[in-house]
Coordinates of C-alpha atoms and ligand atoms in Angstrom, one line a residue:
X1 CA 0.0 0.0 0.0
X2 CA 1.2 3.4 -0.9
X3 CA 2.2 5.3 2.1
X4 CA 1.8 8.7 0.9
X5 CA -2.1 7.8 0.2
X6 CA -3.7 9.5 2.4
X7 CA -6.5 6.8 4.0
X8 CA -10.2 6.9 2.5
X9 CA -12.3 8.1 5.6
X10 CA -14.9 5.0 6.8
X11 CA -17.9 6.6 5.5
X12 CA -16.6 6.4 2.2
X13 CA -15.2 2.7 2.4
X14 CA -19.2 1.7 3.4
X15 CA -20.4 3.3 0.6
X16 CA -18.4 1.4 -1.5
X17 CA -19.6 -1.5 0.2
X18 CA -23.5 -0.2 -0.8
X19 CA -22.2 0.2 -4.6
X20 CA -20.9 -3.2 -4.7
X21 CA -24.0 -4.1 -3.1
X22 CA -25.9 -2.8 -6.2
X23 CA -23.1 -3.6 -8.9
X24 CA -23.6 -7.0 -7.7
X25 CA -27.8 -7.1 -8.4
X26 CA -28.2 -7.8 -4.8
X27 CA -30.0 -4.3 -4.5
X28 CA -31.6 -3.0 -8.1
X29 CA -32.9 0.1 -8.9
X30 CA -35.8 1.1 -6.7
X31 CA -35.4 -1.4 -3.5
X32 CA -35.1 -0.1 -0.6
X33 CA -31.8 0.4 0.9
X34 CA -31.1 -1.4 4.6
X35 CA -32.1 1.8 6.8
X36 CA -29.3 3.4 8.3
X37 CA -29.7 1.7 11.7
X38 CA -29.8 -1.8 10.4
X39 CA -26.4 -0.8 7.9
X40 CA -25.1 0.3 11.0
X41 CA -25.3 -2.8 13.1
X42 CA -24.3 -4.9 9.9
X43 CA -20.8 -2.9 9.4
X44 CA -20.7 -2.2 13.4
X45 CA -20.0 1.8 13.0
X46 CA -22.4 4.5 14.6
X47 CA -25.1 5.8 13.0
X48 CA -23.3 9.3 12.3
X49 CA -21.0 7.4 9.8
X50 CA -23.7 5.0 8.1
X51 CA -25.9 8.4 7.7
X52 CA -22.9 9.9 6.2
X53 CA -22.3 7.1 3.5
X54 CA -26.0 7.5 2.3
X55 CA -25.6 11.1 2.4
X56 CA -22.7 10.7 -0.1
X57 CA -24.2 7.8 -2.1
X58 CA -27.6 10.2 -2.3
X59 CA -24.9 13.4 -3.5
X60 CA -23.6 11.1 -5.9
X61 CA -27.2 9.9 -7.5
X62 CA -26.9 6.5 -6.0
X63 CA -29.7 6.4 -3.6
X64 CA -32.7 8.6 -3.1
X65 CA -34.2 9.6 0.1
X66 CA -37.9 9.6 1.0
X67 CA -39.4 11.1 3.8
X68 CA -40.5 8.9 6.3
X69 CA -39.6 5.9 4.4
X70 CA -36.0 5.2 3.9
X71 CA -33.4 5.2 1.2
X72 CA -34.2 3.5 -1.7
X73 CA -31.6 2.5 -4.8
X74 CA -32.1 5.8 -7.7
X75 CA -29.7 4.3 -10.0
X76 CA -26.4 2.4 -9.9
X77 CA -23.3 4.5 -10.0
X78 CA -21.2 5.9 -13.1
X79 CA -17.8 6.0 -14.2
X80 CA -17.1 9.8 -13.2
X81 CA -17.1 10.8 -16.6
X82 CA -17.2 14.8 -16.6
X83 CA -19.9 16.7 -16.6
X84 CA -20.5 19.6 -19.4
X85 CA -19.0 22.2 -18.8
X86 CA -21.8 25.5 -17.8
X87 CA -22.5 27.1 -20.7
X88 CA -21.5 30.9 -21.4
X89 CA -23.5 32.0 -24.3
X90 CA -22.7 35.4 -26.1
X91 CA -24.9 38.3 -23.8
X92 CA -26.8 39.8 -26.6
X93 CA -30.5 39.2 -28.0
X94 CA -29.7 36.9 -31.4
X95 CA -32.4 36.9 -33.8
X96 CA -33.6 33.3 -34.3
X97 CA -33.0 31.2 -38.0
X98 CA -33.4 27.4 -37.3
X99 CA -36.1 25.8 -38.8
X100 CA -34.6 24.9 -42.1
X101 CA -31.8 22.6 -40.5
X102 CA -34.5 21.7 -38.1
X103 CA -37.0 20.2 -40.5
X104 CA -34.1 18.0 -42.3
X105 CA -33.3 16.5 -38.9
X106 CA -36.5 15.4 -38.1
X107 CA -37.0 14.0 -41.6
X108 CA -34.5 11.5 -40.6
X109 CA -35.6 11.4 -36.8
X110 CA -39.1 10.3 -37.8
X111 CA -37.6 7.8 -40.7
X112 CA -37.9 4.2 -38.6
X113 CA -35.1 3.1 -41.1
X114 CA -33.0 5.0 -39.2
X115 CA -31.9 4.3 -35.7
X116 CA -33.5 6.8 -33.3
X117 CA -31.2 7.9 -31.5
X118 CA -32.5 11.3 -32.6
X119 CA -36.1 12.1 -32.2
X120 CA -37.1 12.7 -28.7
X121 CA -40.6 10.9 -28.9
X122 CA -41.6 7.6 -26.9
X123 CA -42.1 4.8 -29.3
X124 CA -45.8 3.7 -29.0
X125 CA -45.2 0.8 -27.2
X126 CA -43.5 2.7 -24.1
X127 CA -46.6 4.9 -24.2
X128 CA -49.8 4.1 -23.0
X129 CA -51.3 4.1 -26.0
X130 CA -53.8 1.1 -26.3
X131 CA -55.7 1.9 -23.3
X132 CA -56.5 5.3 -24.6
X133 CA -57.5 4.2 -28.0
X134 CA -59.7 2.1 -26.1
X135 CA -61.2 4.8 -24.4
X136 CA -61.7 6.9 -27.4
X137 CA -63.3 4.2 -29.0
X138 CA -65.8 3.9 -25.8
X139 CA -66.2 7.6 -26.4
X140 CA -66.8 7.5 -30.0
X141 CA -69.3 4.6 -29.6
X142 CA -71.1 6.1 -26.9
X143 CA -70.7 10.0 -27.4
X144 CA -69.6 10.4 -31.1
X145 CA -72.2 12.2 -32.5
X146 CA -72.9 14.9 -29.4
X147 CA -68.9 15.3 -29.4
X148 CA -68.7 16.6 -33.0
X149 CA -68.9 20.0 -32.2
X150 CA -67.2 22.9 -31.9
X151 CA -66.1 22.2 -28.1
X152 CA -65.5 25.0 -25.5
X153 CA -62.2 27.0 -26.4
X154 CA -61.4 26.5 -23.0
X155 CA -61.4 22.6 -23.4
X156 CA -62.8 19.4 -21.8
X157 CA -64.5 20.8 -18.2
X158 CA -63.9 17.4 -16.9
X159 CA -60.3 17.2 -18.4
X160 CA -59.7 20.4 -16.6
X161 CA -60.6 19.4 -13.3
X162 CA -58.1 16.2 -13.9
X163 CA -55.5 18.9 -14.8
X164 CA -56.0 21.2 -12.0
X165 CA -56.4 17.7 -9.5
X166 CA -53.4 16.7 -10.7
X167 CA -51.8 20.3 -10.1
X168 CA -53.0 20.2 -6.0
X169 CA -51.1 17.3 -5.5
X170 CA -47.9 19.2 -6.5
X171 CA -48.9 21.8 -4.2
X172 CA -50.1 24.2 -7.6
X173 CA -53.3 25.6 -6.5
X174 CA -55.0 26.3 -10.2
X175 CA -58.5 26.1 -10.4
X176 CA -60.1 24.4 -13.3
X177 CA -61.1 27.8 -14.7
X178 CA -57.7 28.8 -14.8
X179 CA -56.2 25.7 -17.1
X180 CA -56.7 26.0 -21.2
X181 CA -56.5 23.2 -23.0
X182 CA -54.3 23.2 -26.2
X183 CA -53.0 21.7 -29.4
X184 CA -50.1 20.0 -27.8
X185 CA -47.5 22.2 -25.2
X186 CA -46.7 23.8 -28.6
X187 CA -49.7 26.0 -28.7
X188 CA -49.9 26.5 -25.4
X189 CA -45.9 28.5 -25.6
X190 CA -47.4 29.7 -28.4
X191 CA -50.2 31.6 -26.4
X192 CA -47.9 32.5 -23.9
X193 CA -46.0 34.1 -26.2
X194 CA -49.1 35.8 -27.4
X195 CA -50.0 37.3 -25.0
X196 CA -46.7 38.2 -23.2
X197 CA -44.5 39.7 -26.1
X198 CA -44.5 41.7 -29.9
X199 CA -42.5 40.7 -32.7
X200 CA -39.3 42.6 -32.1
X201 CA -39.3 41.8 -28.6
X202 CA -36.3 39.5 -26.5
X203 CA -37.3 36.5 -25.0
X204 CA -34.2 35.4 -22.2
X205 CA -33.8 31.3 -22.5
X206 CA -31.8 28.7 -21.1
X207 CA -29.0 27.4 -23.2
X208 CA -28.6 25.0 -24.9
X209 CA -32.4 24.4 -25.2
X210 CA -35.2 23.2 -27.4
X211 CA -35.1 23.9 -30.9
X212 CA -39.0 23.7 -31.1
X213 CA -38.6 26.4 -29.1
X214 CA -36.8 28.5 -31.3
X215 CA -38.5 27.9 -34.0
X216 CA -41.5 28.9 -32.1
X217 CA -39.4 32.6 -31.4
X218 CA -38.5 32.6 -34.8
X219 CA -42.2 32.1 -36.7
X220 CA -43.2 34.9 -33.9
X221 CA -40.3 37.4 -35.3
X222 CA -38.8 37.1 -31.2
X223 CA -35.2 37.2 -30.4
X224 CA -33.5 34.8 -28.0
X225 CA -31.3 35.9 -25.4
X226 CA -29.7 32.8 -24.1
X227 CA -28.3 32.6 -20.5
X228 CA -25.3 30.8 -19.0
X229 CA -27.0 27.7 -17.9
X230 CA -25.3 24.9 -15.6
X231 CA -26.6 21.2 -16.5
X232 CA -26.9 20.1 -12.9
X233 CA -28.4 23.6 -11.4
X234 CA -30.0 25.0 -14.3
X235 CA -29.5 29.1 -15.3
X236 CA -27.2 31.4 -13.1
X237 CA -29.8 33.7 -11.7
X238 CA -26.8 36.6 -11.1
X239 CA -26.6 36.7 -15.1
X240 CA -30.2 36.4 -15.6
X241 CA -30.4 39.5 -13.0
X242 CA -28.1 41.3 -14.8
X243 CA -29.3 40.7 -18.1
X244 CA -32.9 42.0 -16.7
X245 CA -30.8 45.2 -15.5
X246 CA -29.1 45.5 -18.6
X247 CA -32.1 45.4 -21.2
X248 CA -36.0 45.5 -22.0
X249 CA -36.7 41.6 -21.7
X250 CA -40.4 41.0 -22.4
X251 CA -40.5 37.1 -20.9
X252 CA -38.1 34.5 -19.5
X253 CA -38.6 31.0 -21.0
X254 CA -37.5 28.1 -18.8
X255 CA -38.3 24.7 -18.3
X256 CA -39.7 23.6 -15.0
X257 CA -37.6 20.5 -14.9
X258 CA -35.5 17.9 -16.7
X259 CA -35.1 20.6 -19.7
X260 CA -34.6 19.0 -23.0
X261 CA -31.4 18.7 -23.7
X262 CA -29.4 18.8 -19.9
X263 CA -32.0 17.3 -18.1
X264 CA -31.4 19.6 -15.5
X265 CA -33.5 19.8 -12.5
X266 CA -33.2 22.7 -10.3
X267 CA -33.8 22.8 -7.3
X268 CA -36.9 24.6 -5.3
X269 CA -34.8 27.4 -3.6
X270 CA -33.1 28.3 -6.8
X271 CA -36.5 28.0 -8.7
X272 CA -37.4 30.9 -6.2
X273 CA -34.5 32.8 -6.4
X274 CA -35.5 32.9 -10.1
X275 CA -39.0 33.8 -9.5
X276 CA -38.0 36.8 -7.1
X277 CA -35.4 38.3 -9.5
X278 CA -38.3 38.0 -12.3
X279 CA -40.7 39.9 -10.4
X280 CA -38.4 42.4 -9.1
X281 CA -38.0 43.3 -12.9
X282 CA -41.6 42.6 -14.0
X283 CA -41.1 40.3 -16.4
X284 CA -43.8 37.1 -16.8
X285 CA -42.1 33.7 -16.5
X286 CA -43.5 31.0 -19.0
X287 CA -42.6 27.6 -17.6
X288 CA -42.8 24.3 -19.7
X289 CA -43.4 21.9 -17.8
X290 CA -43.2 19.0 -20.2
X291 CA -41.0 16.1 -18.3
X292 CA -41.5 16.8 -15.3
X293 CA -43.9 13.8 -15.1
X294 CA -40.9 12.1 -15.6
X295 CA -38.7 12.0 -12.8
X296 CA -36.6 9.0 -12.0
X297 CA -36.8 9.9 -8.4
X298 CA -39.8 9.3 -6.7
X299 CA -40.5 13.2 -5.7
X300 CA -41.9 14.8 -8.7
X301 CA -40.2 17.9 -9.2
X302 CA -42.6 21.0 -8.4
X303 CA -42.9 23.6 -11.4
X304 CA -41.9 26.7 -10.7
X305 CA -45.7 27.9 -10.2
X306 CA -45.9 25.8 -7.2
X307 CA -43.5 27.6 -5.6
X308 CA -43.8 30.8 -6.1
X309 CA -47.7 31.4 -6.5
X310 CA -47.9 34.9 -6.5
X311 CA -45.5 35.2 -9.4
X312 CA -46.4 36.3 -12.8
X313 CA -46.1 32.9 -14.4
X314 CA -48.0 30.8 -17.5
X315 CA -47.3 26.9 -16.8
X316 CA -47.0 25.4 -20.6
X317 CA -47.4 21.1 -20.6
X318 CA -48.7 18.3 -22.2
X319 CA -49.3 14.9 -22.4
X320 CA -46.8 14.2 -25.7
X321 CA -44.0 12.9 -23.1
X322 CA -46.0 10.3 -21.7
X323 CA -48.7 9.3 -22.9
X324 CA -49.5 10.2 -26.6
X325 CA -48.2 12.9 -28.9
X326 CA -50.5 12.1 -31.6
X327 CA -53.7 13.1 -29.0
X328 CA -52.3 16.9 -29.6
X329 CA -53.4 17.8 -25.7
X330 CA -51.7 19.9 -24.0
X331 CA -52.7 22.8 -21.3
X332 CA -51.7 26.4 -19.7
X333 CA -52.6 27.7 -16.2
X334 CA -51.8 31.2 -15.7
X335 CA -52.9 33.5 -13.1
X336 CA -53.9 36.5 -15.0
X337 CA -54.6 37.8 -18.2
X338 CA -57.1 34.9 -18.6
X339 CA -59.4 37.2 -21.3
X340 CA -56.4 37.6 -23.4
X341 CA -55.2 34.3 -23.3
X342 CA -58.7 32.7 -24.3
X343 CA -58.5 35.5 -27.3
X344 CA -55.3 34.2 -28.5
X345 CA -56.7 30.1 -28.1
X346 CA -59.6 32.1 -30.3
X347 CA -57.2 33.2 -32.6
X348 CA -54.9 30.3 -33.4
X349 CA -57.6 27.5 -33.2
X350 CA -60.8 28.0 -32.4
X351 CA -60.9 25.0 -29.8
X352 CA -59.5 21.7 -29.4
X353 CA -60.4 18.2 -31.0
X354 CA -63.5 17.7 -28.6
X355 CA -63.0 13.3 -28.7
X356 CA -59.7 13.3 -27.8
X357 CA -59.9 15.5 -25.1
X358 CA -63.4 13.6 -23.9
X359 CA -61.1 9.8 -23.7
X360 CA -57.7 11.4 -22.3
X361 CA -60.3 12.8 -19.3
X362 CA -62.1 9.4 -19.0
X363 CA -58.0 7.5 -18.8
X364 CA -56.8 10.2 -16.1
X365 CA -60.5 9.3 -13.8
X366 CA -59.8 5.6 -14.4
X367 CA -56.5 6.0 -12.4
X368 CA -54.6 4.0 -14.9
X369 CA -51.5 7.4 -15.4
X370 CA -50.5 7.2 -11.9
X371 CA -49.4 3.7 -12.5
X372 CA -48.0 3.7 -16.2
X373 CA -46.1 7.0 -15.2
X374 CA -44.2 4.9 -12.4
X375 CA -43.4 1.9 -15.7
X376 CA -42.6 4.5 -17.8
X377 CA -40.0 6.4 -15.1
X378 CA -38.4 2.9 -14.5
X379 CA -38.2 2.2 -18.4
X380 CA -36.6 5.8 -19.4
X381 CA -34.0 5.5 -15.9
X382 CA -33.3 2.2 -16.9
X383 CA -32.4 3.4 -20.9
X384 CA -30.2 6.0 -19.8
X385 CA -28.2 4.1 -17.3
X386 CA -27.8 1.8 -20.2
X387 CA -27.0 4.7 -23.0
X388 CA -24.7 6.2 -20.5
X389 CA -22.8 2.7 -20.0
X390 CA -23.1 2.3 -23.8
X391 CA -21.1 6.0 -24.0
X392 CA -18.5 5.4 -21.4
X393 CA -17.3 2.0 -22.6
X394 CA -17.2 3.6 -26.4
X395 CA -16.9 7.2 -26.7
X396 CA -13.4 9.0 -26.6
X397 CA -12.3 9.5 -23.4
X398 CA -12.6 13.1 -23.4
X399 CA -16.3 13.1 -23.7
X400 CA -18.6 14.6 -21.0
X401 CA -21.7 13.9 -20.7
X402 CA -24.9 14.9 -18.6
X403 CA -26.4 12.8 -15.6
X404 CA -30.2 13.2 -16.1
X405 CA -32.5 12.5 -13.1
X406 CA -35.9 12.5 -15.3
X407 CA -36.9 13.1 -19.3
X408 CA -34.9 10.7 -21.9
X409 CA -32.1 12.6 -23.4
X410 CA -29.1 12.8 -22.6
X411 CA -25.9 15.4 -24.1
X412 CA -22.6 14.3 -25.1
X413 CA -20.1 17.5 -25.2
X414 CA -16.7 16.4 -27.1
X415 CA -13.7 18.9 -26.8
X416 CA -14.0 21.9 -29.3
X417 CA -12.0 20.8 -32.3
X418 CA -14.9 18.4 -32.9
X419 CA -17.3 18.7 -35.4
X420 CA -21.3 17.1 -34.8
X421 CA -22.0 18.1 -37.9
X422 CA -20.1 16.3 -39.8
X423 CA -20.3 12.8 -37.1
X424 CA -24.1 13.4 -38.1
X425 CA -23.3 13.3 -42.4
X426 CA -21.4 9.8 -41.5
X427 CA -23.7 8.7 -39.3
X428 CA -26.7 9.2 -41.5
X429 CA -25.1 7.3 -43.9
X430 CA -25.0 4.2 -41.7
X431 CA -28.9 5.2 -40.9
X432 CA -27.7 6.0 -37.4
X433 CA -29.5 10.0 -36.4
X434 CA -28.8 12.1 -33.7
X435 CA -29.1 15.5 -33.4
X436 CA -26.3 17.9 -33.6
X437 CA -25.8 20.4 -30.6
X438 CA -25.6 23.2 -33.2
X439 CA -29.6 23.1 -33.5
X440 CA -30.1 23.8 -29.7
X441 CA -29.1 27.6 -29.8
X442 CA -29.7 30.8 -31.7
X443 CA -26.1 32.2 -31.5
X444 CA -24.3 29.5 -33.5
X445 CA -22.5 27.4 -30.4
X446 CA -22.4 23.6 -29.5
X447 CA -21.3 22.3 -32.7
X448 CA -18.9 20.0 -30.7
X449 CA -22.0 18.6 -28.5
X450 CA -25.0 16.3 -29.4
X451 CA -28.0 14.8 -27.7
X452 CA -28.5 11.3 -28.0
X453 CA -32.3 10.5 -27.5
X454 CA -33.5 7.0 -25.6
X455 CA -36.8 6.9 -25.6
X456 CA -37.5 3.5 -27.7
X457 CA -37.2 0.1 -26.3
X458 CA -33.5 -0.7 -25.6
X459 CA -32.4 -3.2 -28.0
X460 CA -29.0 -4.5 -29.4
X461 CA -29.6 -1.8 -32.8
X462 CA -29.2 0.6 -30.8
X463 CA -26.0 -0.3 -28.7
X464 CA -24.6 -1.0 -31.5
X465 CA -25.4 2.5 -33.1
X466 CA -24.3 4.1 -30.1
X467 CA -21.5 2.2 -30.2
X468 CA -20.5 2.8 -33.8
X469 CA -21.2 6.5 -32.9
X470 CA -18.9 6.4 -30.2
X471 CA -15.9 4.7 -32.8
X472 CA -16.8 7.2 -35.4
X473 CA -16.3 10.1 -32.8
X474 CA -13.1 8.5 -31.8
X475 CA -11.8 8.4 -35.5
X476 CA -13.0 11.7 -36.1
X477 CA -11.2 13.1 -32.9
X478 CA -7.7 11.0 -34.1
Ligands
PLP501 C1 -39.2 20.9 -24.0 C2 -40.3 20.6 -25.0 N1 -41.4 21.4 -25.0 C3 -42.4 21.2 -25.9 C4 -42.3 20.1 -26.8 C5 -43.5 19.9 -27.8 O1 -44.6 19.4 -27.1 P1 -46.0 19.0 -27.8 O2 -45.7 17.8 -28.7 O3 -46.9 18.8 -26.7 O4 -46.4 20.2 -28.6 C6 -41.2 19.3 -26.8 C7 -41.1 18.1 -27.8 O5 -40.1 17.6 -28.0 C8 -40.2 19.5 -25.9 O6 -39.1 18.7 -25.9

């Protein structure tokens, strides 16, 4: 034994013991650990030091505490591959010009010829999808004719009470009156936008993020400012005060968890830091909500209108994530401006598809999302421990990559003499997609980074492809 080593302290040493525990498949993801008195008497140390091993294992995303019920196993540790670095986007509004690279990636993303690592949508059979067909077939049977109608703008009444139910339990206290159904989360940032800006105006955004979402600034002539965002904590709130100091900003845009690409989940305090610096500069918050269902965790994040209720805020969701994009539902609660916002639903559609709306009400009373959200969070962890794996053992070493607690993507950032781009061209001729990092931002960045999606069934196709991706990197890099 070396000396000069200086000795790992006991706390540490017993949380190897857990890991090896779990390495081993004597504890799996989502058992309960021992509690900390029983691990105690096991490895015969006090109570302090077995409370300090979890502690680290939990800091490390190894174990998950619940109130009043224990530890339980969240996921089985990594390699320490790096994380990405915090981003440090140009400080100026950018005018937004994606869509046309946009539409030829999801061309391929939707191809199934092609692996898909690229399109961040559920493949049918993750989703719930049978059981609701059979309730829209129920409803069509039973209420086709007095459901073809121009329905409510507002939506579904009985939907809306799910909605706002659903909401209370999160501690978001939105009356059914104040949720709007929509054509998908899409419309819904779409109204907020509406309502809360003018062509012209600068919209402050997370970065990297969505490219849906810029190419929802872009068709509304909005410019992005993007802000220095950290993939673990989310946005640095000094830069996003400053940035309010520094210029007219006419909304923030943020997601409330697991944003799509990071997967970042930020935590409650900083979610109200953000909210106070918002308000102190009057500008609306529009929060989209999207994954948050999908936690791997067994505490659902809380969106940002939970915590700070007061707060000028428009939550933006759907069901697309989980449980079927093709329905087109999605909802906004806002607190004000309720008029406005049912002028702008008006404007852009009228109403809703009244059937839909009717069966997706009828599967949320029947109970049956509680339990296919807890499949579908064990299916997604379980794919990106296994796409992580799949990177480690075959990416170059130099890659980073994020540690997502929730959604199903994940962001590989290689060193900055790497080209996506041109990974993606070689990769799509081996039908292998992805998506480049350069679509997730306004001001040209990221072209070294890209998100690999895992939201299918894992199968050996796609280690393979994220194996090949990870040789072709390593080629490329050489
Ligand atoms: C962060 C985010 N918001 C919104 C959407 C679009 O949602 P919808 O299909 O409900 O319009 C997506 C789809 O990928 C997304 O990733």
């Amino acid at each position: 034994m070396d000396q000069h080593a200086p000795a790992q302290p006991l706390y540490e040493t017993l949380a190897s013991r857990v890991v090896a525990l779990i390495e081993s498949g004597v504890l799996r993801v989502g058992m309960r650990a021992p509690s900390v008195r029983a691990f105690a008497a096991q490895q015969g140390v006090s109570l302090t030091t077995a409370l300090q091993a979890y502690r680290l294992l939990e800091d490390r995303g190894v174990l998950e505490a619940r109130p009043k019920s224990g530890f339980y196993v969240l996921g089985r540790p990594h390699q320490q591959r790096a994380l990405p670095a915090a981003s440090r986007p140009p400080q100026r509004a950018t005018p937004v010009s994606i869509s046309n690279p946009v539409f030829s990636v999801l061309a391929y993303a939707g191809d199934p010829s092609y692996a898909p690592l690229g399109c961040a949508l559920p493949s049918a059979s993750l989703l719930a999808a049978e059981r609701l067909d059979r309730h829209l077939a129920r409803c069509a049977r039973v209420h086709g004719r007095h459901y073809n109608i121009y329905a409510d703008p507002h939506g579904d009444a009985e939907l809306r009470d799910q909605i706002s139910e659903r909401a209370l339990r999160l501690g978001h206290a939105v009356p059914p009156e104040g949720v709007l159904i929509t054509n998908g989360c899409t419309e819904a940032l779409n109204i907020a936008l509406s309502v809360t800006t003018t062509p012209g105006d600068t919209v402050a955004i997370e970065s990297p993020t969505y490219f849906g979402l810029l190419q929802v600034l872009e068709a509304r002539g909005l410019r992005a400012l993007e802000l220095p965002t950290d993939p673990v904590s989310g946005i640095d709130v000094a830069a996003l005060d400053k940035a309010l100091g520094a210029r007219r900003i006419a909304a923030c845009l943020l997601a409330s968890s697991f944003n799509n690409p990071l997967g970042t989940r930020t935590a409650d305090g900083r979610k109200a830091d953000i909210t106070k610096v918002l308000t102190r500069h009057g500008v609306p918050l529009i929060e989209d909500d999207i994954y948050g269902d999908i936690s791997f965790g067994n505490d659902r994040p809380r969106p940002f209108a939970a915590i700070s209720p007061k707060a000028d805020i428009i939550l933006c969701s759907s069901f697309s994530k989980t449980i079927a994009p093709g329905y087109r539902i999605g909802w906004l609660a806002a607190n004000r401006r309720h008029d406005h916002i049912l002028a702008a639903k008006f404007a852009l559609s009228l109403s809703g598809a009244a059937l839909p709306q009717k069966a997706m009400a009828d599967f949320l009373k029947s109970g049956g999302y509680d339990a296919h959200l807890r499949r579908i969070r064990k299916l997604f962890a379980d794919n990106i421990d296994r796409m992580r794996r799949t990177v480690d053992r075959s990416f170059p070493n130099e890659t980073r990559m994020t540690d997502p607690k929730g959604g199903f993507v994940l962001w590989l950032e290689l060193p900055d003499r790497f080209d996506a781009n041109a990974l993606y061209t070689r990769a799509l001729s081996e039908r292998i997609c992805f998506v480049p990092g350069g679509l997730f931002t306004a001001s040209g960045g990221y072209r070294n980074c890209l998100r690999l999606s895992c939201s299918h069934d894992w199968d050996a196709r796609i280690e393979r492809s994220v194996e090949r991706l990870g040789e072709l990197a390593g080629e490329m890099l050489a």
